[in-house]
Coordinates of C-alpha atoms and ligand atoms in Angstrom, one line a residue:
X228 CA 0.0 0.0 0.0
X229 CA 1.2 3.3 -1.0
X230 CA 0.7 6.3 1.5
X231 CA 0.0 8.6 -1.1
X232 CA -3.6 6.8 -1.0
X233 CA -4.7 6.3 2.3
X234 CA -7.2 8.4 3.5
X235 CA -5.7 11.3 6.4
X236 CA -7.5 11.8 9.7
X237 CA -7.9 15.3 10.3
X238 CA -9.6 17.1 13.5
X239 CA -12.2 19.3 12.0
X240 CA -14.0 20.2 15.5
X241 CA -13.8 23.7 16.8
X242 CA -14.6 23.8 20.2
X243 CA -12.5 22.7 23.3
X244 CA -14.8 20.2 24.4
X245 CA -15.2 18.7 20.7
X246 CA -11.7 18.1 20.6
X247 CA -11.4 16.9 23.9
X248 CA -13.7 14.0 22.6
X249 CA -11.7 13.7 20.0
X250 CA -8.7 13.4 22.1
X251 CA -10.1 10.6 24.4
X252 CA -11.9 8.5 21.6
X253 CA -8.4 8.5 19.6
X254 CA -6.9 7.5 23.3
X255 CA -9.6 4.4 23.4
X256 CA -8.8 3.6 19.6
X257 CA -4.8 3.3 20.4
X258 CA -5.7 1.0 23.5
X259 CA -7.6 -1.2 21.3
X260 CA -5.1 -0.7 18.2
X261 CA -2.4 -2.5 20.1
X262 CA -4.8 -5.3 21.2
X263 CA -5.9 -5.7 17.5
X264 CA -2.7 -5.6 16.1
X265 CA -3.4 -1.9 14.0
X266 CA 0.2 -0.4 14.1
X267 CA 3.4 -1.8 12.0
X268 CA 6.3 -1.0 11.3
X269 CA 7.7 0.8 8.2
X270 CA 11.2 1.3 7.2
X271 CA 13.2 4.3 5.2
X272 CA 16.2 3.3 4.3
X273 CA 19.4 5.1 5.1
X274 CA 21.9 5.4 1.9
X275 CA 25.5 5.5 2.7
X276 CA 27.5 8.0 0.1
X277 CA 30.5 6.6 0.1
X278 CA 30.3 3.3 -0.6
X279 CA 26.8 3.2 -2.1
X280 CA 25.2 1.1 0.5
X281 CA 22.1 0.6 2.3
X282 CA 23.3 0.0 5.8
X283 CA 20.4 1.1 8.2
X284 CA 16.9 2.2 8.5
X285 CA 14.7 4.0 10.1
X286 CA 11.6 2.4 12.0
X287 CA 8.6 4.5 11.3
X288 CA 5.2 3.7 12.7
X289 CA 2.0 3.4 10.9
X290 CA -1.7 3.3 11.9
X291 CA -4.7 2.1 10.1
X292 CA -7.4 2.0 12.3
X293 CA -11.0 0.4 10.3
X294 CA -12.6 3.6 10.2
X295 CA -11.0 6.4 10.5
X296 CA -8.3 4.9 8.1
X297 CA -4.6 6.1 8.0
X298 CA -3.7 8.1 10.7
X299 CA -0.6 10.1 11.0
X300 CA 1.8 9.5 13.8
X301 CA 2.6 13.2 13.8
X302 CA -1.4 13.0 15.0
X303 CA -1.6 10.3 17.3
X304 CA 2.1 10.5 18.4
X305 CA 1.5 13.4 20.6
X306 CA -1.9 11.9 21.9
X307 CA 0.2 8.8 22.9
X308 CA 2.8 10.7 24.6
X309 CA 0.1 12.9 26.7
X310 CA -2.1 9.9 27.8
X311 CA 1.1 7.4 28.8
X312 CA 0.3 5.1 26.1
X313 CA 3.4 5.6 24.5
X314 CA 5.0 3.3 26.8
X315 CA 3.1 0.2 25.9
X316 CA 3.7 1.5 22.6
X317 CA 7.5 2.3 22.7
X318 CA 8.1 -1.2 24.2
X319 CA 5.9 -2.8 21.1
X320 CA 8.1 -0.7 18.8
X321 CA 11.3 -1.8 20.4
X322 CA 10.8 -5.6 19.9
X323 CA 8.7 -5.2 16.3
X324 CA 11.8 -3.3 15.0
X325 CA 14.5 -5.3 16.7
X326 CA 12.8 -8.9 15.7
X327 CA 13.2 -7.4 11.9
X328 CA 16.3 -6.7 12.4
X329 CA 17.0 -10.0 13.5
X330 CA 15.2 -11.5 10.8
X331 CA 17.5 -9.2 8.4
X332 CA 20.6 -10.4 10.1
X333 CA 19.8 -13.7 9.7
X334 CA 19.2 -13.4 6.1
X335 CA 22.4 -12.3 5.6
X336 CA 21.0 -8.2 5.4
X337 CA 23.3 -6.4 8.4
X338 CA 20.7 -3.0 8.6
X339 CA 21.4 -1.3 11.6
X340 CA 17.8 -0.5 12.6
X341 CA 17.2 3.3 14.3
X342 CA 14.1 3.3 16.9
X343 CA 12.2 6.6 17.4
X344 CA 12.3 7.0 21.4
X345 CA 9.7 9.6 22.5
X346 CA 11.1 12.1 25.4
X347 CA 8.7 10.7 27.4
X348 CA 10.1 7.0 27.3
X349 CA 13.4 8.2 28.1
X350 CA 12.6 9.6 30.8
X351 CA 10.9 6.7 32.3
X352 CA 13.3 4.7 34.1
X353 CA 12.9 1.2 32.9
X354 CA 13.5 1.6 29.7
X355 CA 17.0 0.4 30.0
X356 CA 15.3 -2.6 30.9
X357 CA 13.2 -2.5 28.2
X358 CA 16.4 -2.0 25.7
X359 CA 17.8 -4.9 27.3
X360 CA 14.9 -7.3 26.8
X361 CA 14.1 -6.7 23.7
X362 CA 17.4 -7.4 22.7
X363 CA 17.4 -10.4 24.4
X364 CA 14.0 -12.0 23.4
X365 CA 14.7 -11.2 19.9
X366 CA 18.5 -12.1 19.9
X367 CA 19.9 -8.8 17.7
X368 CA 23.2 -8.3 18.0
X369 CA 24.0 -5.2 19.9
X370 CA 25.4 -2.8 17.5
X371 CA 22.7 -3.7 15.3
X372 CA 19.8 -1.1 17.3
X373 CA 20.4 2.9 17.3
X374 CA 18.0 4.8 19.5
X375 CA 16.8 8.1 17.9
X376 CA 16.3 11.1 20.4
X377 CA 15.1 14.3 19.6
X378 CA 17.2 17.0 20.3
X379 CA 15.1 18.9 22.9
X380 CA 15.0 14.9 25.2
X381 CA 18.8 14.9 25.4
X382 CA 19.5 18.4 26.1
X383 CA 16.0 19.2 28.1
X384 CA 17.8 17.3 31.6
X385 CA 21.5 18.0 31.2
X386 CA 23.6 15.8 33.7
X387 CA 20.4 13.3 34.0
X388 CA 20.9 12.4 30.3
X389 CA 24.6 12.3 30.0
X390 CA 24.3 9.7 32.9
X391 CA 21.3 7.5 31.0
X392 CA 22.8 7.9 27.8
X393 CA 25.7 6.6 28.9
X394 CA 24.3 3.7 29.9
X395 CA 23.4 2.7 26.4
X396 CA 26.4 3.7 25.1
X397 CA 27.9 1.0 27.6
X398 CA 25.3 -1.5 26.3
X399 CA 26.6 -1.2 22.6
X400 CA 23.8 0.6 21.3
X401 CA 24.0 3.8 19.0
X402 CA 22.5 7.0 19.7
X403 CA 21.9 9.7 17.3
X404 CA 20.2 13.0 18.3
X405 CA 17.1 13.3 15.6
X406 CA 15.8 16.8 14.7
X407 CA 19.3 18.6 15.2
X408 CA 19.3 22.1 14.5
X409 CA 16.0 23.0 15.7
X410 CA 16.1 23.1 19.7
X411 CA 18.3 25.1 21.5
X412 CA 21.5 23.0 21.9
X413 CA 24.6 25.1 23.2
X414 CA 27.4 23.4 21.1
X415 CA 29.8 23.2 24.2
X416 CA 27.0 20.8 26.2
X417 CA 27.0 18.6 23.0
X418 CA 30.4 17.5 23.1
X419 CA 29.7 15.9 26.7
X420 CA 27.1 13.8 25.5
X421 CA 27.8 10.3 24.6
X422 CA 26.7 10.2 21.2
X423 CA 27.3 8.5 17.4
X424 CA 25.2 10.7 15.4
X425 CA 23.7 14.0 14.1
X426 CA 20.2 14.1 12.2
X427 CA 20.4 17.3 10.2
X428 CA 16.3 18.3 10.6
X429 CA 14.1 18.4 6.9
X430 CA 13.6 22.0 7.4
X431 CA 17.3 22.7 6.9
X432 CA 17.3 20.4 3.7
X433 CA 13.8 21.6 1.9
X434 CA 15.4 24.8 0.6
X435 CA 19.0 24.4 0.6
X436 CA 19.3 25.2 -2.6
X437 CA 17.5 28.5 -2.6
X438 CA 17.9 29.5 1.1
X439 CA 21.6 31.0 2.0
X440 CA 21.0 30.7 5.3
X441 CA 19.5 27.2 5.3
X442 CA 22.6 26.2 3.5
X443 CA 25.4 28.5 6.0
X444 CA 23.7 26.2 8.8
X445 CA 24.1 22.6 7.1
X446 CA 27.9 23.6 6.3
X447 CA 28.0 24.2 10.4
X448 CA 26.5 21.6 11.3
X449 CA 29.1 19.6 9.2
X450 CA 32.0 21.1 10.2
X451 CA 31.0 20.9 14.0
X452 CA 30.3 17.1 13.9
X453 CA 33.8 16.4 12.3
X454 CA 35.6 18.1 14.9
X455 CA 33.7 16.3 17.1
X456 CA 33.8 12.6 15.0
X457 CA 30.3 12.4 14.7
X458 CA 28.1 10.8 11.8
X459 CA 25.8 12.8 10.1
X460 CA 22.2 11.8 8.3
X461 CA 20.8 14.4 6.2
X462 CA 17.0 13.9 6.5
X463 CA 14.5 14.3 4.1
X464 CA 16.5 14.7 0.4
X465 CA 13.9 15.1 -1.5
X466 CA 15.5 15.7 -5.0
X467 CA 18.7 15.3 -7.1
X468 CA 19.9 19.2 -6.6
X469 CA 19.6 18.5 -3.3
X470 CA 21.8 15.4 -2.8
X471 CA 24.2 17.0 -4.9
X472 CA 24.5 20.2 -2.5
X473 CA 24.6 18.0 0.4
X474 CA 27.4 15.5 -1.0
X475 CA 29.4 18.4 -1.9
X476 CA 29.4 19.6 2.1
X477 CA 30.5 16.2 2.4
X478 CA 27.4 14.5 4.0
X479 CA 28.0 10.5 4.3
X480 CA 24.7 9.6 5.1
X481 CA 21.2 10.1 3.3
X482 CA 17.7 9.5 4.0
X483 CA 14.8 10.7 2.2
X484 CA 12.1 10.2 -0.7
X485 CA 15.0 10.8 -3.6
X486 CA 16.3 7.1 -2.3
X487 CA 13.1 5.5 -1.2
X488 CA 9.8 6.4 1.2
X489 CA 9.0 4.1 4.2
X490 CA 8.5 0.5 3.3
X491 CA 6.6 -2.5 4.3
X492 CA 9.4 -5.1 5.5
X493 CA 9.2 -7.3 2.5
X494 CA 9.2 -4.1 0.2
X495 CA 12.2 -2.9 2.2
X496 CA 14.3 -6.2 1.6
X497 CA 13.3 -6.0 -1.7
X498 CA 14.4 -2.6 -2.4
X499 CA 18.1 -3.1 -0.6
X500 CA 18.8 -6.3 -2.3
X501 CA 17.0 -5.7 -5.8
X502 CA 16.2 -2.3 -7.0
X503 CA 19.0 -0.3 -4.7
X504 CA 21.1 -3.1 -5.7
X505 CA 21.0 -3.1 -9.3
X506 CA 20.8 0.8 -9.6
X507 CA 24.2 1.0 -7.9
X508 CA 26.0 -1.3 -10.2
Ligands
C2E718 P1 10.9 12.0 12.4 O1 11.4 11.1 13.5 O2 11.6 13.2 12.2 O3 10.7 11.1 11.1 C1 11.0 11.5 9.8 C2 9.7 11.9 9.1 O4 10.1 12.5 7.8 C3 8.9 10.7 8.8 O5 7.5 11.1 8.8 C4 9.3 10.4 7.3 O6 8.3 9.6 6.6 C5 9.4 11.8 6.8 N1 10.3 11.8 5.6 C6 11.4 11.1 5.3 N2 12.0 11.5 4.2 C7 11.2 12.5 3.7 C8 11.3 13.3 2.5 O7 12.2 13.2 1.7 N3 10.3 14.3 2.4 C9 9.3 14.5 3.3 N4 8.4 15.4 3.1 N5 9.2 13.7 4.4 C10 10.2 12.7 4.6 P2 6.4 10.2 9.6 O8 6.7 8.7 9.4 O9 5.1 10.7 9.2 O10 6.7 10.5 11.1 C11 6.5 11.8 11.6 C12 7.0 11.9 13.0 O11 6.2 11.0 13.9 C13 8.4 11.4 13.2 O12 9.3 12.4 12.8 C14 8.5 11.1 14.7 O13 8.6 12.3 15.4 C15 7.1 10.5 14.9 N6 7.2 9.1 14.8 C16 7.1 8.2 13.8 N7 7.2 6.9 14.1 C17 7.5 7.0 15.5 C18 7.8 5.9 16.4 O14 7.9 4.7 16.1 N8 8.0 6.3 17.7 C19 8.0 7.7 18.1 N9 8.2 8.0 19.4 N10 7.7 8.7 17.2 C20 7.5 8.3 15.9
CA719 CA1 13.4 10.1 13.7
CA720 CA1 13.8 13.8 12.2
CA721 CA1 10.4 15.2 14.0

């Protein structure tokens, strides 16, 4: 199923208490949603520059409930983050995403697999726990899950994070910090947290080739994460000018439509080891 298709739930209420409705009937549908099995799993590749590979993906999560159809997680995500549900969710995320990686792996496909963990979740204590067992129950190798945190998580708690982050690191897992270059980071708190990479935010990207300033940040942003031996995605390359500006800053790492949208699983596999294959050759 393409996305282009699916229908978009939109709130068209006005009033407060309309929406409040809204708010708790969308609640009631995500309880349900996990029970019944409504959310998966999609997954945008992530295309390595320099050696033309497909070497991770992002796990993006989807919604079709029966009737209101597809629902956006930029819709529900917020709802699920307000109400607590986002835990059960998180935790369903963590061991969908790392049992695909796993299957991946097995296959023969090493695809690091980046999970989206809400501000929320990280703050919640067990979810080191959480880390660790779904690692276990679904036997990925370590260095096989990154954790994706927004920029305002990490740098919202200072020392706190640095300390939990940490822990991860210890673990084997990745970090990268998602979003970057739209919260309020001071650049000399950045270099204290244990991290592997930087995702340069869409907005930056969109107009790149138009917008001076746009482009003045990107070339920062590049230069400040190899001083500091950091990796750098570049989210949401859209077209061919754009990967061209972006290579010539030196960006390794691409994600966006140009490559590929988010896939199914099977229609992931298929685009690593067919189409991506065979246009790189
Ligand atoms: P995000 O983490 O910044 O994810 C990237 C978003 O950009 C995704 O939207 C992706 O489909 C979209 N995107 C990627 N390449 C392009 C491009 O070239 N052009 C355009 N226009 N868009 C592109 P999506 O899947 O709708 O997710 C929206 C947001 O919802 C995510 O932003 C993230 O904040 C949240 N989200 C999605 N899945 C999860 C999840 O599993 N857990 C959590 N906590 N949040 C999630
Ligand atoms: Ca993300
Ligand atoms: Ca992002
Ligand atoms: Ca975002």
């Amino acid at each position: 199923a393409k996305e282009g298709g699916r229908r978009t739930f939109k709130y068209y209420s006005n009033t407060l208490n309309d929406r409040a409705l809204e708010r708790l009937q969308l609640e009631e549908y995500m309880r349900a949603a996990l029970q019944n099995d409504e959310f998966e799993l999609y997954y945008q590749p992530q295309v390595d520059l320099k050696t033309n590979e497909i070497t991770k993906a992002e796990a993006l999560l989807r919604w079709t409930h029966p009737e209101l159809g597809f629902v956006s997680p930029a819709d529900f995500i917020p709802i699920a983050e307000e109400s607590g549900i986002i835990i059960e969710l998180g935790d369903w995320i963590l061991q969908e995403a790392c049992f695909q990686a796993r299957e991946w792996h097995e296959a023969g496909l090493d695809i690091r697999v980046s999970v989206n963990v809400s501000s929320v979740q990280f703050k919640q204590t067990n979810l080191v726990d959480n880390v660790k067992n779904a690692l276990e129950l679904s036997e990925l190798p370590k260095h096989l899950l990154e954790l994706e945190l927004t920029e305002s998580a990490v740098m919202s708690d200072v020392e706190d994070n640095i300390g939990r982050l940490q822990m991860f690191k210890d673990m084997g897992i990745r970090i990268a910090v998602d979003d970057f270059g739209t919260g309020y980071s001071s650049l000399s708190y950045l270099k204290k947290f244990p991290i592997d990479t930087l995702k340069i935010d869409r907005s930056f990207i969109m107009d790149i080739d138009t917008n001076e300033n746009d482009a003045a940040i990107v070339k920062a942003i590049m230069l400040l994460a190899d001083t500091m031996q950091l990796n750098v995605v570049a989210e949401g390359v859209e077209t061919l000018e754009q990967l061209r500006i972006i290579d010539n800053y030196g960006a390794q790492y691409i994600q966006g439509y140009f490559f590929s949208r988010p896939l199914p699983p099977a229609e992931f596999t298929k685009f690593v080891t067919e189409e991506f294959a065979e246009k790189s050759t």
